[in-house]
Amino acid sequence: MGELYSLHVQDSSVSVLYIKRSRKLFNITGYKSVAVAQLREFLKDKNTLYLSIETDEVVDENVDIASDIQNDEIIRKSILKKLGKSISENNILSNYYKIFQNLHEKKTTYHIDGVIEKNYLNTLNIVDDLSKIKSATLSKFALLGLSKECIKEESYFSIHAQENKVTVLAVHKNVLIFTRSSSASANNIENREVDMAEEMSQTIFYVQQQFRDIKFSTIALSGSLAVDEVIARNIYMATELPVIILYPNTFLKGMKNAQPQEYIIPIGNLFVPKSMQFLPDELLSLRQFEAVKQLLLAVSVIAFFVTSFLAYDSFSIYYDSLKKYETIKSHLASMMLDVNTYSLSVLGTSLKNLDITEKYLQRHPADIILALKPLIELQKPEVFNWKDKENGQELEVRFIKSFDSLADLYQFEKKFMNEFENINSAFGLTYSSHTDYTKMIFSTVVGSQKERAESHEQPRKRRK
């Protein structure tokens, strides 16, 4: 596999890791810090980029939605609506995930993270070609991705510090249930350590109070905290929770001792799942186009080799295929610009049409045959007529059978009537008897309810 690059974009500088991957092992071949103003030039000859961005989030909230709502788009719109008009009116690029489901109140708690798409895309545009970006997210999700890779506890805190910024994550069953970022303001080193330890401890106490049913088992420190024994000791004394170091060296090569702690966020970029990435529509469109283009190219190449193998004089076939490929590619590019997004009202109308179609597809003679199975097993019908009309179904099933004795005829008719009444209690059919006792011929017509309403025959007498 070729070289890939992991970038942590901050206000004025970008931390860059040069990485070569071999299965589950990542070999760090280089690292450096690049000024944001020089990054576009720096990345001109580099592909396969993994980014995390340090930015102020517009949305970082928990929202309760009725558990009955399952549609992704409706959930997203309901969340933004609850967050307020100012949020809803902005073009927000957001991700949400389920935190908790209250079965008693039939509500589900979702956490939503969001950024203004325009500002976020402006940051991404420091890359000369957006199609090079394989993953883009916020720095806290990079920390979460690495934490989930290294920590196998059910519930834990992961705390990272870089310069004066501290990020605290609370994780339960691989779900981020709480996050907070803050900055230490003390200038004196001693005061700074005390202030940081105290603030982190207070955050931990707050989370424990909010989630009393969850028993957190450990605190993982990373970044500058990993080499600060004073802060680690103070946190342990305050919380009485075991304190460990987030240590990614087991799957990294090229860095020694505490060196990876300087690049925790860029390392974490490699483990961010798609559900935690922030990918604008422009970037997704580029990805889809590239994927389709590569697929079509692969199909064309395969077609070329197959036709060449079968006959060396088939170059014209390949040439026609190539022209078709170019046509399809152009058509695809134009279609992607004109893709329609349907409103919920249009989708609701389509759903009603599907419901109506499903309703009429259910009316099928096979259903009636299954219902009449006990009668058909007694005597095969002589006539079976079925019609489907707007106001219902018309049915006529005639049963005829000859007997040698009146007693046999009587017993059969009684058994037939019992089976019919069992069916009719749930299905709603008519029964018209035409039995000729002088000729000992059993004759009965089973029909639909409508036929009974329109029939002028005298009602039959029930035999006992």
CSV table of N, CA and C in Angstrom, one decimal, residues 321-417:
chain,number,residue,atom,x,y,z
A,321,SER,N,-16.8,0.1,-27.1
A,321,SER,CA,-17.1,0.1,-25.7
A,321,SER,C,-16.5,1.3,-25.0
A,322,LEU,N,-15.3,1.7,-25.4
A,322,LEU,CA,-14.7,2.9,-24.8
A,322,LEU,C,-15.5,4.2,-25.1
A,323,LYS,N,-16.0,4.3,-26.3
A,323,LYS,CA,-16.9,5.4,-26.6
A,323,LYS,C,-18.1,5.4,-25.7
A,324,LYS,N,-18.7,4.2,-25.5
A,324,LYS,CA,-19.9,4.1,-24.7
A,324,LYS,C,-19.5,4.5,-23.2
A,325,TYR,N,-18.3,4.1,-22.8
A,325,TYR,CA,-17.9,4.5,-21.5
A,325,TYR,C,-17.8,6.0,-21.3
A,326,GLU,N,-17.3,6.7,-22.3
A,326,GLU,CA,-17.1,8.1,-22.3
A,326,GLU,C,-18.5,8.8,-22.2
A,327,THR,N,-19.5,8.2,-23.0
A,327,THR,CA,-20.8,8.7,-23.1
A,327,THR,C,-21.5,8.5,-21.7
A,328,ILE,N,-21.3,7.3,-21.1
A,328,ILE,CA,-21.9,7.1,-19.8
A,328,ILE,C,-21.3,8.0,-18.8
A,329,LYS,N,-20.0,8.2,-18.8
A,329,LYS,CA,-19.4,9.0,-17.9
A,329,LYS,C,-19.9,10.5,-17.9
A,330,SER,N,-20.1,11.0,-19.2
A,330,SER,CA,-20.6,12.3,-19.4
A,330,SER,C,-22.0,12.4,-18.9
A,331,HIS,N,-22.8,11.4,-19.2
A,331,HIS,CA,-24.2,11.3,-18.8
A,331,HIS,C,-24.3,11.3,-17.3
A,332,LEU,N,-23.4,10.5,-16.7
A,332,LEU,CA,-23.4,10.4,-15.2
A,332,LEU,C,-23.1,11.7,-14.6
A,333,ALA,N,-22.1,12.4,-15.1
A,333,ALA,CA,-21.7,13.7,-14.6
A,333,ALA,C,-22.8,14.7,-14.7
A,334,SER,N,-23.6,14.7,-15.8
A,334,SER,CA,-24.7,15.6,-15.9
A,334,SER,C,-25.8,15.3,-15.0
A,335,MET,N,-26.1,14.0,-14.9
A,335,MET,CA,-27.1,13.5,-14.0
A,335,MET,C,-26.8,13.9,-12.5
A,336,MET,N,-25.6,13.8,-12.1
A,336,MET,CA,-25.2,14.2,-10.7
A,336,MET,C,-25.5,15.6,-10.4
A,337,LEU,N,-25.5,16.5,-11.5
A,337,LEU,CA,-25.7,17.9,-11.3
A,337,LEU,C,-27.2,18.2,-11.2
A,338,ASP,N,-28.0,17.2,-11.7
A,338,ASP,CA,-29.5,17.4,-11.8
A,338,ASP,C,-30.3,16.5,-10.9
A,339,VAL,N,-29.6,15.9,-9.9
A,339,VAL,CA,-30.3,14.9,-9.0
A,339,VAL,C,-31.3,15.7,-8.2
A,340,ASN,N,-32.5,15.1,-8.2
A,340,ASN,CA,-33.7,15.7,-7.5
A,340,ASN,C,-33.7,15.2,-6.1
A,341,THR,N,-34.1,16.1,-5.2
A,341,THR,CA,-34.4,15.7,-3.8
A,341,THR,C,-35.9,15.9,-3.6
A,342,TYR,N,-36.6,14.8,-3.2
A,342,TYR,CA,-38.0,14.9,-3.1
A,342,TYR,C,-38.4,15.3,-1.7
A,343,SER,N,-39.5,16.1,-1.6
A,343,SER,CA,-40.0,16.5,-0.3
A,343,SER,C,-40.7,15.4,0.5
A,344,LEU,N,-40.9,15.6,1.8
A,344,LEU,CA,-41.6,14.5,2.5
A,344,LEU,C,-43.1,14.4,2.1
A,345,SER,N,-43.7,15.5,1.5
A,345,SER,CA,-45.1,15.3,1.1
A,345,SER,C,-45.1,14.4,-0.2
A,346,VAL,N,-44.2,14.6,-1.1
A,346,VAL,CA,-44.1,13.7,-2.3
A,346,VAL,C,-43.9,12.3,-1.9
A,347,LEU,N,-42.9,12.1,-1.0
A,347,LEU,CA,-42.6,10.7,-0.5
A,347,LEU,C,-43.9,10.1,0.2
A,348,GLY,N,-44.6,11.0,0.9
A,348,GLY,CA,-45.8,10.5,1.6
A,348,GLY,C,-46.9,10.0,0.6
A,349,THR,N,-47.0,10.8,-0.5
A,349,THR,CA,-48.0,10.4,-1.6
A,349,THR,C,-47.6,9.1,-2.2
A,350,SER,N,-46.3,8.9,-2.5
A,350,SER,CA,-45.8,7.7,-3.0
A,350,SER,C,-46.0,6.5,-2.1
A,351,LEU,N,-45.9,6.7,-0.8
A,351,LEU,CA,-46.2,5.7,0.2
A,351,LEU,C,-47.6,5.3,0.2
A,352,LYS,N,-48.6,6.3,0.0
A,352,LYS,CA,-50.0,6.0,0.0
A,352,LYS,C,-50.3,5.2,-1.3
A,353,ASN,N,-49.7,5.5,-2.4
A,353,ASN,CA,-49.9,4.8,-3.7
A,353,ASN,C,-49.4,3.3,-3.5
A,354,LEU,N,-48.3,3.1,-2.8
A,354,LEU,CA,-47.8,1.8,-2.6
A,354,LEU,C,-48.8,1.0,-1.7
A,355,ASP,N,-49.4,1.7,-0.7
A,355,ASP,CA,-50.3,1.0,0.2
A,355,ASP,C,-51.6,0.6,-0.6
A,356,ILE,N,-52.0,1.5,-1.5
A,356,ILE,CA,-53.2,1.1,-2.3
A,356,ILE,C,-52.9,-0.1,-3.2
A,357,THR,N,-51.7,-0.1,-3.8
A,357,THR,CA,-51.3,-1.2,-4.7
A,357,THR,C,-51.2,-2.5,-3.9
A,358,GLU,N,-50.6,-2.4,-2.7
A,358,GLU,CA,-50.5,-3.6,-1.9
A,358,GLU,C,-51.9,-4.1,-1.5
A,359,LYS,N,-52.8,-3.2,-1.2
A,359,LYS,CA,-54.2,-3.6,-0.9
A,359,LYS,C,-54.8,-4.5,-2.0
A,360,TYR,N,-54.7,-4.0,-3.2
A,360,TYR,CA,-55.4,-4.7,-4.3
A,360,TYR,C,-54.6,-6.0,-4.8
A,361,LEU,N,-53.3,-6.0,-4.5
A,361,LEU,CA,-52.5,-7.2,-4.8
A,361,LEU,C,-52.9,-8.3,-3.9
A,362,GLN,N,-53.4,-7.9,-2.7
A,362,GLN,CA,-53.8,-9.0,-1.7
A,362,GLN,C,-55.0,-9.8,-2.2
A,363,ARG,N,-55.9,-9.1,-3.1
A,363,ARG,CA,-57.1,-9.8,-3.5
A,363,ARG,C,-56.7,-10.8,-4.7
A,364,HIS,N,-56.6,-12.0,-4.4
A,364,HIS,CA,-56.1,-13.0,-5.4
A,364,HIS,C,-56.9,-14.3,-5.2
A,365,PRO,N,-57.3,-15.0,-6.2
A,365,PRO,CA,-58.1,-16.2,-6.1
A,365,PRO,C,-57.3,-17.3,-5.2
A,366,ALA,N,-56.0,-17.2,-5.2
A,366,ALA,CA,-55.3,-18.2,-4.4
A,366,ALA,C,-55.7,-18.1,-2.9
A,367,ASP,N,-56.0,-16.9,-2.4
A,367,ASP,CA,-56.5,-16.8,-1.0
A,367,ASP,C,-57.8,-17.5,-0.8
A,368,ILE,N,-58.7,-17.4,-1.8
A,368,ILE,CA,-60.0,-18.1,-1.7
A,368,ILE,C,-59.8,-19.6,-1.7
A,369,ILE,N,-58.9,-20.1,-2.7
A,369,ILE,CA,-58.7,-21.5,-2.8
A,369,ILE,C,-58.2,-22.1,-1.5
A,370,LEU,N,-57.3,-21.3,-0.8
A,370,LEU,CA,-56.7,-21.8,0.5
A,370,LEU,C,-57.9,-21.8,1.5
A,371,ALA,N,-58.8,-20.8,1.5
A,371,ALA,CA,-59.9,-20.8,2.4
A,371,ALA,C,-60.9,-22.0,2.2
A,372,LEU,N,-61.1,-22.3,0.9
A,372,LEU,CA,-62.0,-23.4,0.6
A,372,LEU,C,-61.4,-24.8,0.6
A,373,LYS,N,-60.1,-24.9,1.0
A,373,LYS,CA,-59.4,-26.1,1.0
A,373,LYS,C,-60.1,-27.3,1.7
A,374,PRO,N,-60.7,-27.1,2.9
A,374,PRO,CA,-61.5,-28.2,3.5
A,374,PRO,C,-62.6,-28.8,2.6
A,375,LEU,N,-63.3,-27.8,1.9
A,375,LEU,CA,-64.4,-28.3,1.0
A,375,LEU,C,-63.9,-29.0,-0.2
A,376,ILE,N,-62.8,-28.4,-0.8
A,376,ILE,CA,-62.2,-29.0,-2.0
A,376,ILE,C,-61.7,-30.4,-1.7
A,377,GLU,N,-61.1,-30.6,-0.5
A,377,GLU,CA,-60.7,-31.9,-0.1
A,377,GLU,C,-61.8,-32.9,0.0
A,378,LEU,N,-63.0,-32.5,0.3
A,378,LEU,CA,-64.2,-33.3,0.4
A,378,LEU,C,-64.7,-33.7,-1.1
A,379,GLN,N,-64.7,-32.6,-1.9
A,379,GLN,CA,-65.2,-32.8,-3.3
A,379,GLN,C,-64.6,-31.8,-4.2
A,380,LYS,N,-64.0,-32.3,-5.3
A,380,LYS,CA,-63.4,-31.4,-6.3
A,380,LYS,C,-64.6,-30.5,-7.0
A,381,PRO,N,-64.4,-29.2,-7.1
A,381,PRO,CA,-65.5,-28.4,-7.7
A,381,PRO,C,-65.6,-28.7,-9.2
A,382,GLU,N,-66.9,-28.6,-9.6
A,382,GLU,CA,-67.2,-28.7,-11.0
A,382,GLU,C,-67.0,-27.4,-11.7
A,383,VAL,N,-67.3,-26.3,-11.0
A,383,VAL,CA,-67.2,-25.0,-11.6
A,383,VAL,C,-66.4,-24.1,-10.6
A,384,PHE,N,-65.5,-23.2,-11.1
A,384,PHE,CA,-64.8,-22.3,-10.2
A,384,PHE,C,-64.7,-21.0,-11.0
A,385,ASN,N,-65.6,-20.0,-10.7
A,385,ASN,CA,-65.5,-18.7,-11.4
A,385,ASN,C,-65.2,-17.6,-10.3
A,386,TRP,N,-64.2,-16.7,-10.7
A,386,TRP,CA,-63.8,-15.6,-9.8
A,386,TRP,C,-63.5,-14.4,-10.6
A,387,LYS,N,-64.0,-13.3,-10.2
A,387,LYS,CA,-63.8,-12.0,-10.8
A,387,LYS,C,-63.5,-10.9,-9.8
A,388,ASP,N,-62.5,-10.1,-10.1
A,388,ASP,CA,-62.2,-9.0,-9.2
A,388,ASP,C,-62.7,-7.7,-9.8
A,389,LYS,N,-63.6,-7.0,-9.1
A,389,LYS,CA,-64.2,-5.8,-9.5
A,389,LYS,C,-63.9,-4.6,-8.5
A,390,GLU,N,-64.3,-3.4,-8.9
A,390,GLU,CA,-64.0,-2.3,-8.1
A,390,GLU,C,-64.6,-2.4,-6.7
A,391,ASN,N,-65.9,-2.9,-6.7
A,391,ASN,CA,-66.7,-2.9,-5.5
A,391,ASN,C,-66.5,-4.3,-4.8
A,392,GLY,N,-65.6,-5.1,-5.2
A,392,GLY,CA,-65.3,-6.3,-4.5
A,392,GLY,C,-65.0,-7.5,-5.4
A,393,GLN,N,-65.1,-8.7,-4.9
A,393,GLN,CA,-64.9,-9.9,-5.6
A,393,GLN,C,-66.1,-10.7,-5.9
A,394,GLU,N,-66.3,-11.3,-7.1
A,394,GLU,CA,-67.4,-12.2,-7.4
A,394,GLU,C,-66.9,-13.6,-7.4
A,395,LEU,N,-67.6,-14.5,-6.7
A,395,LEU,CA,-67.1,-15.9,-6.6
A,395,LEU,C,-68.3,-16.8,-6.8
A,396,GLU,N,-68.0,-17.9,-7.6
A,396,GLU,CA,-69.0,-18.9,-7.8
A,396,GLU,C,-68.2,-20.3,-7.9
A,397,VAL,N,-68.5,-21.1,-6.8
A,397,VAL,CA,-67.8,-22.4,-6.8
A,397,VAL,C,-68.9,-23.5,-6.7
A,398,ARG,N,-69.1,-24.3,-7.7
A,398,ARG,CA,-70.2,-25.3,-7.7
A,398,ARG,C,-69.6,-26.7,-7.4
A,399,PHE,N,-70.2,-27.4,-6.4
A,399,PHE,CA,-69.8,-28.8,-6.0
A,399,PHE,C,-70.9,-29.7,-6.4
A,400,ILE,N,-70.7,-30.8,-7.1
A,400,ILE,CA,-71.7,-31.8,-7.5
A,400,ILE,C,-71.1,-33.2,-7.3
A,401,LYS,N,-72.0,-34.0,-6.7
A,401,LYS,CA,-71.5,-35.4,-6.4
A,401,LYS,C,-72.7,-36.3,-6.3
A,402,SER,N,-72.6,-37.5,-7.0
A,402,SER,CA,-73.7,-38.5,-7.0
A,402,SER,C,-73.5,-39.5,-5.9
A,403,PHE,N,-74.6,-40.1,-5.4
A,403,PHE,CA,-74.6,-41.1,-4.4
A,403,PHE,C,-75.5,-42.3,-4.7
A,404,ASP,N,-75.2,-43.4,-4.1
A,404,ASP,CA,-76.0,-44.6,-4.4
A,404,ASP,C,-77.1,-44.8,-3.3
A,405,SER,N,-77.0,-44.1,-2.2
A,405,SER,CA,-78.0,-44.2,-1.2
A,405,SER,C,-78.3,-42.8,-0.6
A,406,LEU,N,-79.5,-42.7,-0.1
A,406,LEU,CA,-79.9,-41.4,0.5
A,406,LEU,C,-79.1,-41.2,1.8
A,407,ALA,N,-78.8,-42.3,2.5
A,407,ALA,CA,-78.1,-42.1,3.8
A,407,ALA,C,-76.7,-41.5,3.5
A,408,ASP,N,-76.0,-42.0,2.5
A,408,ASP,CA,-74.7,-41.5,2.2
A,408,ASP,C,-74.8,-40.1,1.8
A,409,LEU,N,-75.8,-39.7,1.0
A,409,LEU,CA,-76.0,-38.3,0.6
A,409,LEU,C,-76.2,-37.4,1.8
A,410,TYR,N,-77.0,-37.9,2.7
A,410,TYR,CA,-77.3,-37.1,3.9
A,410,TYR,C,-76.1,-36.9,4.8
A,411,GLN,N,-75.3,-38.0,5.0
A,411,GLN,CA,-74.1,-37.9,5.8
A,411,GLN,C,-73.1,-36.9,5.2
A,412,PHE,N,-72.9,-37.0,3.8
A,412,PHE,CA,-72.0,-36.2,3.1
A,412,PHE,C,-72.4,-34.7,3.2
A,413,GLU,N,-73.7,-34.4,3.0
A,413,GLU,CA,-74.2,-33.1,3.0
A,413,GLU,C,-74.0,-32.5,4.4
A,414,LYS,N,-74.2,-33.3,5.4
A,414,LYS,CA,-74.1,-32.8,6.8
A,414,LYS,C,-72.6,-32.4,7.1
A,415,LYS,N,-71.7,-33.3,6.6
A,415,LYS,CA,-70.3,-33.0,6.8
A,415,LYS,C,-69.8,-31.8,6.1
A,416,PHE,N,-70.3,-31.7,4.8
A,416,PHE,CA,-70.0,-30.5,4.0
A,416,PHE,C,-70.4,-29.2,4.6
A,417,MET,N,-71.7,-29.3,5.2
A,417,MET,CA,-72.2,-28.1,5.9
A,417,MET,C,-71.4,-27.7,7.1
